Structures are given as structure tokens and as C-alpha cells.
Short mmCIF file of C-alpha atoms in Angstrom, two decimals:
data_model
loop_
_atom_site.label_atom_id
_atom_site.label_comp_id
_atom_site.label_asym_id
_atom_site.label_seq_id
_atom_site.Cartn_x
_atom_site.Cartn_y
_atom_site.Cartn_z
CA MET S 1 250.75 52.67 463.63
CA GLU S 2 249.62 52.54 460.02
CA ARG S 3 246.02 51.46 459.49
CA VAL S 4 245.31 49.14 456.53
CA THR S 5 242.37 47.09 455.33
CA PRO S 6 242.08 43.71 457.05
CA GLU S 7 242.32 41.98 453.68
CA GLN S 8 245.80 43.43 453.15
CA GLN S 9 246.91 41.50 456.22
CA GLY S 10 245.05 38.25 455.55
CA MET S 11 242.01 38.99 457.70
CA ASP S 12 238.31 39.20 456.88
CA ALA S 13 236.66 42.57 457.63
CA GLY S 14 233.21 41.06 458.03
CA ARG S 15 234.47 38.51 460.52
CA LEU S 16 236.40 41.17 462.44
CA ALA S 17 233.16 43.16 462.69
CA ARG S 18 231.80 40.33 464.85
CA ILE S 19 234.11 41.64 467.60
CA GLY S 20 232.23 44.94 467.74
CA ALA S 21 228.88 43.16 467.92
CA TRP S 22 230.24 40.95 470.72
CA MET S 23 231.50 43.99 472.66
CA ASP S 24 228.19 45.78 472.18
CA ARG S 25 226.37 42.75 473.61
CA TYR S 26 228.56 42.86 476.73
CA VAL S 27 227.69 46.53 477.21
CA ASP S 28 223.97 46.09 476.43
CA ALA S 29 223.79 43.24 478.96
CA ARG S 30 225.44 45.48 481.59
CA LYS S 31 228.38 43.13 481.94
CA TYR S 32 230.91 45.82 481.01
CA PRO S 33 230.39 49.59 481.33
CA GLY S 34 232.34 50.14 478.11
CA CYS S 35 235.32 48.64 476.34
CA SER S 36 237.82 49.13 473.53
CA VAL S 37 239.94 46.76 471.44
CA LEU S 38 242.86 47.22 469.06
CA VAL S 39 244.05 44.48 466.69
CA ALA S 40 247.25 44.61 464.65
CA ARG S 41 248.82 42.10 462.30
CA GLY S 42 252.35 42.42 461.04
CA GLY S 43 252.61 45.78 462.76
CA LYS S 44 249.61 47.24 460.88
CA GLU S 45 246.33 48.16 462.52
CA VAL S 46 243.46 46.12 461.09
CA TYR S 47 240.67 46.72 463.60
CA HIS S 48 239.56 49.02 466.40
CA HIS S 49 236.24 49.32 468.15
CA ALA S 50 235.10 51.19 471.25
CA THR S 51 231.65 51.07 472.81
CA GLY S 52 229.76 51.93 475.99
CA LEU S 53 230.70 54.31 478.78
CA ARG S 54 233.84 55.00 480.77
CA ASP S 55 231.72 56.67 483.46
CA ILE S 56 228.09 55.57 483.65
CA GLU S 57 227.08 58.09 486.27
CA ARG S 58 228.39 61.01 484.18
CA ASN S 59 227.37 59.49 480.83
CA LEU S 60 230.89 59.76 479.38
CA PRO S 61 231.85 57.50 476.45
CA PHE S 62 234.51 54.80 476.56
CA GLU S 63 236.83 55.92 473.75
CA ARG S 64 240.10 54.92 472.18
CA ASP S 65 242.01 57.39 474.35
CA THR S 66 240.24 56.52 477.63
CA VAL S 67 242.73 56.18 480.50
CA ALA S 68 242.31 52.90 482.39
CA ARG S 69 243.81 51.04 485.33
CA ILE S 70 245.81 48.22 483.75
CA TYR S 71 246.59 46.52 487.08
CA SER S 72 248.56 43.31 486.42
CA MET S 73 249.39 44.27 482.85
CA THR S 74 252.03 46.27 484.73
CA LYS S 75 253.80 42.97 485.45
CA PRO S 76 255.25 42.46 481.96
CA VAL S 77 256.59 46.04 482.05
CA THR S 78 258.39 45.39 485.35
CA SER S 79 259.67 42.07 484.01
CA VAL S 80 261.14 43.90 481.00
CA ALA S 81 262.82 46.31 483.43
CA ILE S 82 264.44 43.40 485.28
CA LEU S 83 265.65 41.87 482.01
CA MET S 84 267.07 45.21 480.86
CA LEU S 85 269.16 45.39 484.03
CA ALA S 86 270.19 41.74 483.65
CA GLU S 87 271.36 42.48 480.10
CA ARG S 88 273.70 45.07 481.61
CA GLY S 89 275.35 42.42 483.76
CA LEU S 90 274.12 43.94 487.02
CA PHE S 91 272.83 40.60 488.38
CA HIS S 92 271.85 37.11 487.24
CA LEU S 93 268.38 35.66 487.61
CA ASP S 94 269.40 32.98 490.12
CA ALA S 95 270.50 35.68 492.59
CA PRO S 96 268.54 35.53 495.87
CA VAL S 97 266.30 38.55 496.38
CA SER S 98 268.02 39.12 499.76
CA GLU S 99 271.04 40.47 497.86
CA PHE S 100 268.90 43.50 497.06
CA ILE S 101 266.35 43.53 499.90
CA PRO S 102 268.07 42.38 503.12
CA ALA S 103 264.72 41.81 504.88
CA PHE S 104 264.36 38.61 502.84
CA ARG S 105 267.30 36.91 504.57
CA ASP S 106 266.58 33.92 506.83
CA MET S 107 263.28 33.01 505.22
CA THR S 108 260.77 30.52 506.56
CA CYS S 109 257.87 28.76 504.89
CA LEU S 110 254.71 27.17 506.21
CA LEU S 111 254.81 23.52 507.12
CA PRO S 112 252.60 21.27 504.96
CA GLY S 113 249.13 21.27 506.48
CA ALA S 114 249.87 24.26 508.74
CA VAL S 115 246.81 25.75 510.43
CA ASP S 116 248.63 28.64 512.08
CA ILE S 117 250.98 31.22 510.57
CA GLY S 118 253.57 30.30 513.22
CA GLN S 119 253.91 26.70 512.00
CA VAL S 120 256.99 27.17 509.83
CA LYS S 121 260.39 25.78 508.93
CA ALA S 122 263.54 27.40 507.56
CA CYS S 123 263.76 27.51 503.77
CA ALA S 124 265.74 29.03 500.94
CA THR S 125 265.32 32.65 499.92
CA PRO S 126 263.46 33.09 496.61
CA THR S 127 265.60 34.02 493.62
CA LEU S 128 264.78 36.67 491.03
CA HIS S 129 263.77 33.83 488.70
CA HIS S 130 261.36 32.44 491.30
CA LEU S 131 259.82 35.90 491.56
CA LEU S 132 259.53 36.35 487.79
CA THR S 133 257.76 33.01 487.39
CA HIS S 134 255.45 33.10 490.45
CA THR S 135 257.18 30.11 492.01
CA SER S 136 258.60 32.13 494.92
CA GLY S 137 256.23 31.02 497.68
CA LEU S 138 254.68 34.48 497.94
CA SER S 139 250.95 34.94 497.41
CA TYR S 140 248.10 37.45 497.10
CA PRO S 141 245.45 38.19 499.75
CA PHE S 142 242.69 37.17 497.32
CA ASN S 143 244.09 33.62 496.94
CA PRO S 144 242.83 30.76 499.12
CA GLY S 145 245.02 29.61 501.99
CA LEU S 146 246.62 30.57 505.27
CA LEU S 147 249.22 33.06 504.03
CA PRO S 148 246.71 34.96 501.85
CA ALA S 149 244.37 35.27 504.83
CA VAL S 150 247.12 36.85 506.92
CA MET S 151 248.10 39.13 504.01
CA ASN S 152 244.49 40.23 503.85
CA ASP S 153 244.41 40.91 507.60
CA VAL S 154 247.47 43.17 507.41
CA ASP S 155 246.39 44.71 504.07
CA ILE S 156 249.31 43.75 501.83
CA LEU S 157 248.13 44.55 498.30
CA PHE S 158 250.40 47.37 497.03
CA LYS S 159 247.46 49.72 496.47
CA PRO S 160 248.16 53.19 495.04
CA ASP S 161 247.67 54.93 498.39
CA GLN S 162 249.73 52.51 500.53
CA GLY S 163 252.95 54.47 500.84
CA SER S 164 256.42 53.49 499.73
CA LEU S 165 257.39 50.38 497.80
CA GLU S 166 260.36 49.84 500.10
CA ALA S 167 258.20 49.73 503.24
CA MET S 168 255.64 47.36 501.72
CA ALA S 169 258.32 45.01 500.38
CA ASN S 170 259.81 44.77 503.88
CA LYS S 171 256.33 44.04 505.25
CA VAL S 172 256.01 41.12 502.83
CA ALA S 173 259.38 39.77 504.00
CA ASP S 174 258.11 39.65 507.59
CA LEU S 175 255.70 36.83 506.70
CA PRO S 176 256.59 33.21 505.94
CA LEU S 177 256.32 31.86 502.42
CA ALA S 178 253.36 29.66 501.52
CA PHE S 179 255.74 26.91 500.28
CA GLU S 180 259.40 26.34 499.51
CA PRO S 181 260.59 28.36 496.50
CA GLY S 182 260.25 26.39 493.27
CA ALA S 183 257.81 23.84 494.67
CA ARG S 184 254.60 25.28 493.20
CA TRP S 185 253.14 28.03 491.04
CA GLU S 186 251.07 30.62 492.86
CA TYR S 187 250.07 34.04 491.56
CA SER S 188 251.58 36.58 493.88
CA VAL S 189 253.01 39.99 494.76
CA SER S 190 256.40 38.76 493.54
CA ILE S 191 256.56 41.26 490.67
CA ASP S 192 256.00 44.06 493.18
CA ILE S 193 259.08 42.83 495.00
CA LEU S 194 260.97 42.90 491.70
CA GLY S 195 259.87 46.51 491.28
CA ARG S 196 261.76 47.27 494.47
CA VAL S 197 264.77 45.38 493.10
CA VAL S 198 264.70 47.69 490.06
CA GLU S 199 264.82 50.67 492.40
CA VAL S 200 267.72 49.31 494.43
CA VAL S 201 269.81 48.35 491.42
CA SER S 202 269.09 51.43 489.28
CA GLY S 203 269.13 54.03 492.04
CA LYS S 204 265.87 55.44 490.65
CA SER S 205 262.27 55.16 491.78
CA LEU S 206 260.31 52.65 489.72
CA ALA S 207 258.33 55.52 488.19
CA GLU S 208 261.56 57.24 487.13
CA PHE S 209 263.03 54.05 485.68
CA PHE S 210 259.90 53.36 483.65
CA ALA S 211 259.78 56.94 482.34
CA ASP S 212 263.49 57.08 481.51
CA GLU S 213 264.00 53.57 480.17
CA ILE S 214 260.68 52.14 478.94
CA THR S 215 257.63 54.37 478.54
CA GLY S 216 259.66 57.39 477.49
CA PRO S 217 261.69 55.66 474.76
CA LEU S 218 258.56 53.87 473.47
CA GLY S 219 256.54 57.09 473.35
CA MET S 220 254.03 55.87 475.93
CA THR S 221 253.25 59.42 477.06
CA GLU S 222 249.93 58.52 478.73
CA THR S 223 251.19 55.66 480.92
CA ALA S 224 252.24 56.23 484.55
CA PHE S 225 251.50 55.24 488.14
CA SER S 226 249.55 58.47 488.66
CA VAL S 227 247.06 59.43 485.94
CA VAL S 228 248.88 61.87 483.67
CA PRO S 229 247.57 65.46 484.02
CA GLN S 230 246.37 65.62 480.41
CA GLY S 231 244.45 62.38 480.87
CA ARG S 232 242.44 63.17 484.00
CA ASP S 233 239.34 64.15 482.07
CA ARG S 234 239.57 60.84 480.16
CA PHE S 235 240.08 58.59 483.22
CA ALA S 236 237.51 55.79 483.53
CA ALA S 237 235.51 54.71 486.56
CA LEU S 238 235.98 51.18 487.91
CA TYR S 239 232.99 48.86 488.36
CA THR S 240 232.24 45.45 489.89
CA PRO S 241 229.36 42.96 489.81
CA LEU S 242 230.21 41.89 493.36
CA ALA S 243 228.31 42.96 496.45
CA GLY S 244 231.47 43.59 498.49
CA ASP S 245 235.12 44.36 497.82
CA ALA S 246 235.87 44.03 494.10
CA MET S 247 239.03 42.07 494.91
CA ALA S 248 237.82 39.96 497.85
CA LEU S 249 237.55 36.83 495.75
CA ASN S 250 237.50 34.40 498.68
CA SER S 251 234.18 35.87 499.85
CA ALA S 252 232.87 37.02 496.48
CA GLN S 253 229.10 37.30 496.14
CA LYS S 254 227.26 38.64 493.15
CA GLY S 255 225.36 41.82 493.86
CA ALA S 256 221.98 42.96 492.56
CA GLU S 257 223.78 45.63 490.53
CA THR S 258 226.11 44.24 487.86
CA LEU S 259 227.91 47.58 487.41
CA ARG S 260 228.48 49.04 490.85
CA ARG S 261 231.06 51.82 490.82
CA VAL S 262 233.91 51.20 493.25
CA ASP S 263 236.42 53.86 492.18
CA ASP S 264 235.34 57.34 491.09
CA PRO S 265 237.77 58.82 488.54
CA GLN S 266 237.49 62.23 490.18
CA THR S 267 238.55 61.02 493.64
CA SER S 268 240.57 57.88 492.80
CA PRO S 269 243.88 57.22 494.60
CA PHE S 270 245.35 56.65 491.13
CA LEU S 271 245.22 60.40 490.56
CA GLU S 272 248.17 60.83 492.94
CA ALA S 273 249.68 57.41 493.64
CA SER S 274 252.19 57.17 496.48
CA MET S 275 252.86 53.48 495.80
CA HIS S 276 254.72 52.48 492.63
CA SER S 277 253.34 48.96 492.27
CA GLY S 278 255.35 46.98 489.73
CA GLY S 279 252.71 44.27 489.97
CA GLY S 280 249.62 46.35 489.36
CA GLY S 281 250.01 50.10 489.55
CA LEU S 282 250.08 51.56 486.04
CA THR S 283 247.34 53.53 484.32
CA GLY S 284 247.37 54.24 480.61
CA THR S 285 245.68 54.11 477.22
CA LEU S 286 244.99 51.40 474.66
CA ASP S 287 247.41 52.81 472.08
CA ASP S 288 250.17 53.23 474.66
CA TYR S 289 249.96 49.58 475.67
CA MET S 290 249.91 48.52 472.04
CA LYS S 291 253.33 50.20 471.71
CA PHE S 292 254.63 47.98 474.51
CA THR S 293 252.97 44.91 472.96
CA GLU S 294 254.45 45.70 469.56
CA MET S 295 257.89 46.14 471.13
CA LEU S 296 257.62 42.54 472.36
CA ARG S 297 256.34 41.27 469.02
CA ARG S 298 259.24 42.98 467.24
CA GLY S 299 261.82 41.40 469.52
CA GLY S 300 262.54 44.25 471.94
CA GLU S 301 262.49 47.31 469.70
CA LEU S 302 259.97 49.98 468.69
CA GLY S 303 261.75 53.21 467.81
CA ALA S 304 264.21 52.44 470.59
CA ARG S 305 265.71 49.09 471.52
CA LEU S 306 264.89 47.99 475.06
CA LEU S 307 265.96 44.35 474.84
CA SER S 308 267.76 42.12 472.38
CA PRO S 309 265.66 39.69 470.30
CA LYS S 310 267.40 36.81 472.11
CA THR S 311 266.32 38.14 475.50
CA VAL S 312 262.71 38.59 474.35
CA ASP S 313 262.73 35.04 473.02
CA PHE S 314 264.04 33.87 476.41
CA MET S 315 261.30 35.88 478.14
CA ARG S 316 258.55 34.27 476.05
CA ARG S 317 259.66 30.67 476.63
CA ASN S 318 258.07 28.42 479.24
CA HIS S 319 260.18 28.64 482.41
CA LEU S 320 258.24 26.02 484.36
CA ARG S 321 259.03 22.28 484.41
CA GLY S 322 255.63 21.63 482.83
CA ASP S 323 252.41 23.54 482.40
CA ILE S 324 250.93 25.65 485.19
CA ALA S 325 248.42 22.92 486.04
CA SER S 326 251.27 20.49 486.76
CA MET S 327 252.71 22.95 489.32
CA GLY S 328 249.84 22.46 491.77
CA PRO S 329 248.44 26.00 491.69
CA ALA S 330 246.07 27.00 494.45
CA SER S 331 245.63 30.59 493.34
CA PHE S 332 243.21 32.82 491.50
CA ALA S 333 243.39 32.69 487.71
CA GLU S 334 241.10 33.88 484.94
CA GLN S 335 242.73 31.87 482.18
CA PRO S 336 243.45 28.19 481.43
CA MET S 337 246.23 26.47 483.38
CA GLU S 338 246.25 23.22 481.39
CA GLY S 339 248.45 23.48 478.31
CA MET S 340 249.63 26.89 479.52
CA GLY S 341 253.17 27.57 480.67
CA PHE S 342 254.64 30.70 482.18
CA GLY S 343 257.52 32.81 480.89
CA LEU S 344 258.98 35.92 482.51
CA GLY S 345 256.06 38.22 483.24
CA GLY S 346 253.39 36.44 481.21
CA SER S 347 251.82 33.15 480.24
CA VAL S 348 252.88 31.08 477.23
CA VAL S 349 250.65 28.68 475.26
CA LEU S 350 252.26 25.24 475.09
CA GLU S 351 249.39 23.21 473.62
CA PRO S 352 246.34 25.07 472.28
CA GLY S 353 244.14 21.96 472.42
CA ARG S 354 244.70 21.54 476.14
CA THR S 355 243.89 25.21 476.82
CA ARG S 356 240.56 24.73 475.00
CA VAL S 357 240.96 28.27 473.62
CA PRO S 358 241.89 28.99 469.99
CA SER S 359 245.58 29.93 470.20
CA SER S 360 248.97 29.47 468.63
CA VAL S 361 251.92 27.76 470.28
CA GLY S 362 253.99 30.53 471.80
CA ASP S 363 251.20 33.04 472.40
CA PHE S 364 252.47 35.37 475.16
CA SER S 365 249.84 37.16 477.22
CA TRP S 366 248.66 38.58 480.48
CA GLY S 367 245.75 40.58 481.81
CA GLY S 368 244.70 42.82 484.66
CA MET S 369 242.15 42.60 487.47
CA ALA S 370 239.93 45.18 485.74
CA SER S 371 239.51 42.71 482.83
CA THR S 372 242.11 44.25 480.53
CA PHE S 373 244.09 41.80 478.39
CA PHE S 374 246.84 41.63 475.79
CA TRP S 375 248.61 38.99 473.75
CA THR S 376 251.13 38.57 470.98
CA ASP S 377 250.94 35.64 468.60
CA PRO S 378 254.30 34.75 466.97
CA VAL S 379 252.72 32.33 464.50
CA LEU S 380 249.97 34.60 463.14
CA ASP S 381 252.03 37.78 463.79
CA LEU S 382 249.22 39.33 465.85
CA SER S 383 249.19 41.93 468.61
CA VAL S 384 245.91 42.48 470.49
CA VAL S 385 245.03 44.81 473.38
CA PHE S 386 241.61 44.88 475.07
CA PHE S 387 240.56 47.48 477.66
CA THR S 388 237.56 47.69 479.97
CA GLN S 389 237.15 48.51 483.69
CA LEU S 390 235.40 45.70 485.54
CA SER S 391 236.81 43.86 488.55
CA PRO S 392 237.33 40.98 489.02
CA SER S 393 238.60 39.81 485.67
CA SER S 394 237.19 36.33 486.29
CA SER S 395 233.62 37.66 486.06
CA TYR S 396 233.11 36.63 482.42
CA PRO S 397 234.91 34.41 479.84
CA ALA S 398 235.71 37.41 477.62
CA ARG S 399 239.35 36.54 476.98
CA ALA S 400 238.60 33.13 475.53
CA GLU S 401 235.74 34.55 473.48
CA LEU S 402 237.90 37.35 472.07
CA LYS S 403 240.64 34.94 471.01
CA ALA S 404 238.06 32.80 469.22
CA LEU S 405 236.67 35.85 467.42
CA ILE S 406 240.10 36.95 466.22
CA HIS S 407 241.19 33.49 465.14
CA GLY S 408 237.92 33.27 463.24
CA ALA S 409 238.87 36.39 461.26
CA VAL S 410 242.28 35.09 460.10
CA VAL S 411 241.81 33.77 456.57
CA ALA S 412 245.37 33.79 455.20
#
């Protein structure tokens, strides 16, 4: 990506420099171990800053080429994979997931007010569209509710050392849904299930499909489910401010140490991942993910065409009947739900005023549990990627603050 002066792209260099000062404050206050940001406008780089440490215990700097766990920023990649296969006429989005994973036949969902996992009724099978939009009735173990509690008990989280995607998808199908498909919005493992659909339809493992069809063509040579061999000495540690499990949000308690290491980069399961989690398994670098972000901004093409502009436009539209807040969510979220819709694999700003975060209508974004974040802005022609390694991502309001900083630097 060509680097230009901010003024060439209608941005103020002095105002952009506020971002670095803001990041430095987060590191100095021991909120983040280290972090890095990349800002592009009109396909030209206008700002980058990195600060702090990727590994506090070993005193290693957080740099532009640091390899990080991107967790749920994997979801848009898997969603692109599904849309690529749909463009080939291999299925339509209203197809029930049971056409690809037979274990999802004869589904049940919890009765309203159920207090036991056995209190269920028969219901429809979720469609691919339900899965793409988190309206499937699936959930996550860190959400509140009966189904998440059972998922937590049986350890359904698609972690890198949890075996095959096929086996875990079948395990999910053994449980009832939290609600009838389409009734609500609830953040869930649904994109992991779609990762298995990609495998079934393509005849390749999800890792192979990504490498052959997405990361390879885009030149994302540092992005994979297992940390790439050449990136192992640049792999970051993961930290949490919580006293217990960094993802046990239902019982979260702040610890005395704001940066407690919970995954050592030298022994991490991400070094040799057995699970290809389409919902949260990828590791990679800031510049690699900017290539993916730029592909979306450019309408499906960056050196190679993955999707048509019409399909990307379809992906970035709101696919809910209102905003997320109107869909009765009961799940974890680190971003606004009022004024925010949901597309295919990411959120979509419907009304910036209602989100209470400086935005443009049509902003498409998503983040990861380790506080990584990206967005594209079709009005201001922006692409932004932010990396750090702190879980959970709801610890600090960094995403809203970063958007305000960047909007404050746009002067033309």
C-alpha cells in the first residue's frame, strides 16, 4: 500500500497524531500491553503507530509485523467464503444447515421461560442466512442464559486445541437452540458452523480453502489458523485484566493485575491448531488484515477478485428487520446495538446518532475478543485496522474512542 501525507487524502497530520498519544496512554496506564493501528483513505496509507510490548515478560516490542490472535475478526473471512460459494451457485442462503450437516435435522428449541435444558419444543432448522446474521438460535458459553451455561459445562468454544471442526459442529447440534430461528439476535458459534459448511461444500479443510481462495490470492502470507513458521518469533502474548478465565464473562471479576498473561506465545495452542475455527481461529498481522479490509472497501477485489461488487454491497447491507437492539439481544457485545444493524459477517451503522459513536451510515465493522477491531467507511472512503492482545474486548471503550479520533482528523 502506498504511503502518502495525510493532507493528500484530506486528513490532518496533527490530529492523526492524537491517535498515537491515545494509544501511548493506554499502554502507560497498563490497560493494553501494546497495540498497533493502520489507517488508510482511498487506498493510501495515511497513518500508522505501534507502541508498547507484545510480550511484557520478555520485554519484546509490539510492532507493525507482530502476529496476533484476531479471534472473531475471522468471522468476516468465513462469511466471504460462504458468499464465494454462493456466487458459484452451490447453494442459496435460505438452505437449511441440515442439508450440509445432517446432525442439525429435527431441531428443538427451549421453551420460553425454560429452567432446564430438557424443556424444549420442535422448531425449524436454522438456515445459512440465520447463521450468517446471528439469528440462528445458537449461542456462546460466555452469554447469559440456560443454553450458554450448558455450552460452558460441555466446553463448546471451538478453541484451537479442541480437535476437528466436524466433531465440534455435531456436538453443537446435540443441544437445543436458545430460541426459534429468526426470532432474536444472539452472538453465537454460528459462523463456526458455517466454516464446516465451507468444508463440506468445497471438499477442502477450512484452512485449505482460506489459503487457496482467500488469503493466498490476497497475499495474506502471515494469516493462518496455526501461527506461520516465519512469524513464531513475532507472536504476541495474550493478557487479561480479569482474575479468572479471560472469556468467562458471566463470572468476570477484575483482578489486582490489569495485564495478567493467559497465553504464552511460546507454548500457545495457536502454534499448532487442530481446530479450524471459522468464528475465531485465525492469527495474523496488521498489514495482512488491512489487505482483507481493503478488498471489502474495493468491492471484492485486491489483486484478485474474490466477490463481485454487487455481492459485497449485499454483504454490507442490514439483514435484520430493524437494528440489533430491536431484536431483543441477550448476548455479550462490546459495541452499540442501538442504531446498529447486522450484515453478513459484520455490523452495519444505520443511524450514527443512535450509536452515539462518530460514524458514517454504512460503516461495516467487527472485532475480536482480544480487542482487535476493523472497519470500512464507504462515505469517507476509510479502512482502519487496530490490533492489541487483551481479553475481553469489552474491558475498555477503545473502539468508540478510536472512531472519534479518526473522524476528528478528517478535514476534507
